[in-house]
């Protein structure tokens, strides 16, 4: 079992077919780009990086994407990254594969020099992400979309929590400013929230 990483559009087609299979299994109503089409699933401006957990060298059991951008929060600039499209093959769930991958993603973000890891998840998944080292930001809302078309994580019908980790000394120093805050993420209209 090992983890591989690729820029989204450089993911080998044979692995991308499996990733799309896992994603369709998890989100059947969403239309994902066809593998090999060269069409990105995420906004290229967010520098999508795909991380895959493989067994037997070529079977994808879990996958996620790391998206990133600079954000401004309370007058401070941060290099932020977040998790997106985290998925584990249904038949392989409950064996720690997803936890291994989200933990590796957290380490990869820290090693890449990001100030903060920041994303939303469905409230029932909070304990799963905490098991991978992520921490709840109590009362915090991410505002996705764009300034002209905001997409807040606390909109009606959503039951989201915001998870984070603080990698740099600057982000750790300003950590209290992220609690009970409305953070202007604004990743665009393709990835309204990551």
Coordinates of N, CA and C in Angstrom, one line a residue, residues 54-182:
X54 N -2.9 3.6 -3.2 CA -2.9 2.4 -4.0 C -2.6 1.2 -3.2
X55 N -3.2 0.1 -3.6 CA -2.8 -1.3 -3.2 C -2.4 -2.1 -4.4
X56 N -1.6 -3.0 -4.2 CA -1.1 -3.8 -5.3 C -0.6 -3.0 -6.5
X57 N 0.0 -1.8 -6.2 CA 0.6 -0.9 -7.1 C -0.4 -0.2 -8.1
X58 N -1.6 -0.7 -8.3 CA -2.4 -0.1 -9.3 C -3.9 -0.1 -9.0
X59 N -4.3 -0.4 -7.8 CA -5.7 -0.4 -7.5 C -5.9 0.8 -6.5
X60 N -6.7 1.8 -6.9 CA -7.0 2.9 -6.1 C -8.1 2.6 -5.1
X61 N -7.8 2.7 -3.8 CA -8.8 2.5 -2.8 C -9.3 3.8 -2.1
X62 N -8.5 4.8 -2.3 CA -8.9 6.1 -1.7 C -8.3 7.2 -2.5
X63 N -9.0 8.4 -2.6 CA -8.4 9.5 -3.4 C -8.9 10.8 -2.8
X64 N -8.1 11.9 -3.0 CA -8.6 13.2 -2.6 C -7.8 14.2 -3.5
X65 N -8.3 15.4 -3.5 CA -7.6 16.5 -4.2 C -7.3 17.6 -3.2
X66 N -6.1 18.2 -3.3 CA -5.7 19.4 -2.5 C -5.8 20.6 -3.4
X67 N -6.6 21.6 -3.0 CA -6.7 22.8 -3.7 C -6.0 23.9 -2.9
X68 N -5.5 25.0 -3.6 CA -4.8 26.0 -2.8 C -5.0 27.4 -3.4
X69 N -4.8 28.4 -2.6 CA -4.8 29.8 -3.0 C -4.4 30.6 -1.8
X70 N -4.1 31.9 -2.1 CA -3.8 32.8 -1.0 C -5.2 33.4 -0.6
X71 N -5.3 33.6 0.7 CA -6.5 34.3 1.3 C -6.0 35.4 2.2
X72 N -6.9 36.4 2.4 CA -6.7 37.5 3.3 C -7.7 37.2 4.5
X73 N -7.2 37.3 5.7 CA -8.0 37.2 6.8 C -7.5 38.1 7.9
X74 N -8.4 39.0 8.4 CA -8.0 39.9 9.5 C -6.7 40.7 9.1
X75 N -6.6 41.1 7.8 CA -5.5 41.9 7.4 C -4.2 41.1 7.2
X76 N -4.2 39.8 7.3 CA -3.1 39.0 7.2 C -3.2 38.1 5.9
X77 N -2.2 37.9 5.2 CA -2.2 37.1 4.0 C -1.7 35.7 4.4
X78 N -2.4 34.6 3.9 CA -2.1 33.2 4.2 C -2.0 32.4 2.9
X79 N -1.1 31.5 2.8 CA -1.1 30.5 1.8 C -2.0 29.3 2.3
X80 N -3.2 29.2 1.8 CA -4.2 28.2 2.3 C -4.3 27.1 1.3
X81 N -4.6 25.9 1.8 CA -4.9 24.7 1.0 C -6.0 24.0 1.7
X82 N -6.8 23.2 0.9 CA -7.9 22.5 1.5 C -8.1 21.2 0.8
X83 N -8.9 20.3 1.4 CA -9.2 19.0 0.9 C -10.5 19.1 0.1
X84 N -10.5 18.3 -1.0 CA -11.7 18.3 -1.9 C -11.9 16.8 -2.4
X85 N -13.1 16.5 -2.7 CA -13.4 15.2 -3.3 C -12.7 14.0 -2.6
X86 N -12.8 14.0 -1.2 CA -12.2 12.9 -0.5 C -13.1 11.7 -0.6
X87 N -12.6 10.6 -1.0 CA -13.4 9.4 -1.2 C -12.7 8.1 -1.0
X88 N -13.3 7.1 -0.5 CA -12.8 5.8 -0.3 C -13.7 4.8 -1.0
X89 N -13.2 3.8 -1.6 CA -14.0 2.8 -2.3 C -14.9 2.1 -1.2
X90 N -16.2 2.0 -1.6 CA -17.2 1.5 -0.6 C -16.8 0.2 0.0
X91 N -16.3 -0.7 -0.8 CA -15.9 -2.0 -0.4 C -14.7 -2.0 0.6
X92 N -14.0 -0.9 0.6 CA -12.8 -0.9 1.4 C -12.9 0.1 2.6
X93 N -14.1 0.6 2.9 CA -14.3 1.5 4.0 C -14.2 0.8 5.3
X94 N -13.8 1.6 6.3 CA -13.7 1.1 7.7 C -12.4 0.4 8.0
X95 N -11.4 0.5 7.1 CA -10.1 -0.2 7.3 C -9.0 0.8 7.5
X96 N -9.3 2.1 7.6 CA -8.3 3.1 7.9 C -7.6 3.7 6.6
X97 N -8.1 3.3 5.4 CA -7.5 3.9 4.2 C -7.7 5.4 4.1
X98 N -8.9 5.8 4.3 CA -9.2 7.2 4.2 C -8.5 8.0 5.2
X99 N -8.4 7.5 6.4 CA -7.6 8.2 7.5 C -6.2 8.3 7.1
X100 N -5.6 7.3 6.6 CA -4.2 7.3 6.1 C -4.0 8.4 5.1
X101 N -4.9 8.6 4.2 CA -4.8 9.5 3.1 C -5.0 11.0 3.6
X102 N -6.0 11.2 4.4 CA -6.2 12.6 4.9 C -5.0 13.0 5.8
X103 N -4.4 12.1 6.5 CA -3.3 12.4 7.4 C -2.1 12.7 6.5
X104 N -1.9 11.9 5.4 CA -0.8 12.2 4.5 C -1.0 13.5 3.8
X105 N -2.2 13.9 3.5 CA -2.5 15.2 2.9 C -2.1 16.3 3.8
X106 N -2.5 16.2 5.1 CA -2.1 17.2 6.1 C -0.6 17.4 6.1
X107 N 0.1 16.3 6.2 CA 1.6 16.4 6.2 C 2.1 17.0 4.9
X108 N 1.5 16.6 3.8 CA 2.0 17.2 2.5 C 1.8 18.7 2.4
X109 N 0.7 19.2 3.0 CA 0.4 20.6 3.0 C 1.5 21.3 3.9
X110 N 1.8 20.8 5.0 CA 2.8 21.4 5.9 C 4.1 21.4 5.2
X111 N 4.5 20.3 4.6 CA 5.8 20.2 3.9 C 5.9 21.1 2.8
X112 N 4.8 21.4 2.1 CA 4.8 22.3 1.0 C 4.8 23.8 1.4
X113 N 4.8 24.1 2.6 CA 4.9 25.4 3.1 C 3.7 26.2 3.2
X114 N 2.5 25.6 3.2 CA 1.3 26.3 3.4 C 1.2 26.8 4.8
X115 N 0.5 27.9 5.0 CA 0.3 28.5 6.3 C -0.8 27.7 7.1
X116 N -1.9 27.4 6.3 CA -3.0 26.8 6.9 C -3.7 25.8 6.0
X117 N -4.2 24.8 6.6 CA -5.1 23.8 5.9 C -6.5 24.1 6.3
X118 N -7.5 24.2 5.4 CA -8.8 24.8 5.8 C -9.8 24.2 4.8
X119 N -10.9 23.6 5.3 CA -12.0 23.1 4.4 C -13.2 22.8 5.2
X120 N -14.3 22.6 4.5 CA -15.6 22.2 5.2 C -15.8 20.7 5.0
X121 N -16.6 20.1 5.8 CA -17.1 18.8 5.6 C -18.5 18.7 6.2
X122 N -19.2 17.6 5.9 CA -20.5 17.4 6.5 C -20.3 17.1 8.0
X123 N -21.2 17.6 8.8 CA -21.0 17.5 10.3 C -20.7 16.0 10.7
X124 N -21.4 15.0 10.1 CA -21.2 13.7 10.6 C -19.7 13.2 10.3
X125 N -19.0 13.9 9.5 CA -17.6 13.4 9.1 C -16.6 14.1 10.0
X126 N -17.0 15.0 10.9 CA -16.0 15.7 11.8 C -15.1 14.7 12.5
X127 N -15.6 13.7 13.1 CA -14.8 12.7 13.9 C -13.8 12.0 13.0
X128 N -14.2 11.7 11.8 CA -13.3 11.1 10.8 C -12.1 12.0 10.6
X129 N -12.3 13.3 10.3 CA -11.2 14.2 10.0 C -10.4 14.5 11.2
X130 N -11.0 14.5 12.4 CA -10.3 14.7 13.6 C -9.3 13.5 13.8
X131 N -9.8 12.3 13.4 CA -8.9 11.1 13.6 C -7.7 11.2 12.7
X132 N -7.7 12.1 11.7 CA -6.5 12.3 10.8 C -5.7 13.5 11.2
X133 N -6.0 14.1 12.4 CA -5.2 15.2 12.9 C -5.8 16.6 12.6
X134 N -6.9 16.6 11.9 CA -7.6 17.9 11.6 C -8.3 18.4 12.8
X135 N -8.5 19.7 13.0 CA -9.2 20.2 14.2 C -10.4 21.1 13.7
X136 N -11.4 21.0 14.5 CA -12.6 21.8 14.3 C -12.4 23.3 14.6
X137 N -12.8 24.1 13.7 CA -12.8 25.6 13.9 C -14.3 25.9 14.4
X138 N -14.5 26.1 15.7 CA -15.8 26.2 16.2 C -16.5 27.5 15.6
X139 N -17.7 27.3 15.1 CA -18.5 28.5 14.7 C -18.0 29.2 13.4
X140 N -17.0 28.6 12.7 CA -16.4 29.2 11.6 C -17.1 28.8 10.3
X141 N -17.3 29.8 9.4 CA -18.0 29.6 8.2 C -17.0 30.0 7.1
X142 N -16.9 29.2 6.0 CA -16.1 29.5 4.8 C -17.1 30.1 3.8
X143 N -16.7 31.2 3.2 CA -17.5 31.8 2.2 C -16.8 31.5 0.9
X144 N -17.5 30.6 0.1 CA -17.0 30.2 -1.2 C -17.5 31.1 -2.3
X145 N -17.5 30.5 -3.5 CA -17.9 31.3 -4.7 C -17.0 32.4 -5.0
X146 N -17.6 33.6 -5.2 CA -16.9 34.8 -5.5 C -17.5 35.9 -4.7
X147 N -16.8 37.1 -4.6 CA -17.4 38.2 -3.9 C -18.8 38.6 -4.5
X148 N -18.9 38.5 -5.8 CA -20.2 38.8 -6.5 C -21.2 37.7 -6.3
X149 N -20.8 36.5 -6.2 CA -21.7 35.4 -6.0 C -21.2 34.5 -4.9
X150 N -21.4 35.0 -3.6 CA -20.9 34.2 -2.5 C -21.6 32.9 -2.2
X151 N -20.9 32.0 -1.7 CA -21.5 30.6 -1.5 C -21.0 30.2 -0.1
X152 N -21.8 30.7 1.0 CA -21.3 30.4 2.4 C -21.6 29.0 2.8
X153 N -20.8 28.5 3.7 CA -21.0 27.1 4.1 C -22.1 27.0 5.2
X154 N -22.7 28.1 5.6 CA -23.8 28.0 6.6 C -25.1 28.3 5.9
X155 N -25.2 28.2 4.6 CA -26.5 28.5 3.9 C -27.5 27.5 4.3
X156 N -28.8 27.8 4.1 CA -29.9 26.9 4.5 C -29.7 25.6 3.7
X157 N -30.0 24.5 4.4 CA -29.9 23.1 3.8 C -28.5 22.5 4.0
X158 N -27.5 23.3 4.4 CA -26.1 22.8 4.6 C -26.0 22.4 6.1
X159 N -25.3 21.4 6.3 CA -24.9 21.1 7.7 C -23.4 20.8 7.7
X160 N -22.6 21.9 7.6 CA -21.2 21.8 7.5 C -20.5 22.3 8.7
X161 N -19.3 21.8 8.9 CA -18.4 22.3 9.9 C -17.1 22.6 9.2
X162 N -16.3 23.5 9.8 CA -15.0 23.9 9.2 C -13.9 23.2 9.9
X163 N -13.0 22.6 9.2 CA -11.8 21.9 9.8 C -10.6 22.6 9.4
X164 N -9.5 22.5 10.2 CA -8.3 23.2 9.9 C -7.1 22.6 10.5
X165 N -5.9 23.0 10.1 CA -4.7 22.8 10.8 C -3.8 24.0 10.5
X166 N -3.0 24.4 11.5 CA -2.2 25.6 11.4 C -0.7 25.2 11.3
X167 N -0.1 25.4 10.1 CA 1.3 24.9 9.8 C 2.4 25.9 10.1
X168 N 2.1 27.2 9.9 CA 3.2 28.2 10.0 C 3.1 28.9 11.4
X169 N 4.2 29.5 11.8 CA 4.2 30.3 13.1 C 3.2 31.4 13.0
X170 N 3.1 32.0 11.8 CA 2.1 33.2 11.7 C 0.7 32.7 11.9
X171 N 0.3 31.6 11.2 CA -1.0 31.1 11.4 C -1.3 30.6 12.8
X172 N -0.3 30.0 13.4 CA -0.6 29.6 14.8 C -0.7 30.8 15.7
X173 N 0.0 31.8 15.5 CA -0.1 33.1 16.3 C -1.5 33.7 16.2
X174 N -2.0 33.6 14.9 CA -3.3 34.3 14.7 C -4.5 33.3 14.7
X175 N -4.3 32.1 15.2 CA -5.3 31.1 15.3 C -6.6 31.5 15.9
X176 N -6.6 32.3 17.0 CA -7.9 32.7 17.6 C -8.8 33.5 16.6
X177 N -8.2 34.2 15.6 CA -9.0 35.0 14.7 C -9.7 34.1 13.7
X178 N -9.4 32.8 13.7 CA -10.1 31.9 12.8 C -11.3 31.2 13.5
X179 N -11.5 31.4 14.8 CA -12.6 30.8 15.5 C -13.8 31.8 15.4
X180 N -15.0 31.2 15.2 CA -16.2 32.0 15.1 C -16.1 33.1 14.1
X181 N -15.5 32.8 12.9 CA -15.2 33.8 11.9 C -15.9 33.4 10.6
X182 N -16.0 34.4 9.8 CA -16.5 34.2 8.4 C -15.3 34.5 7.5

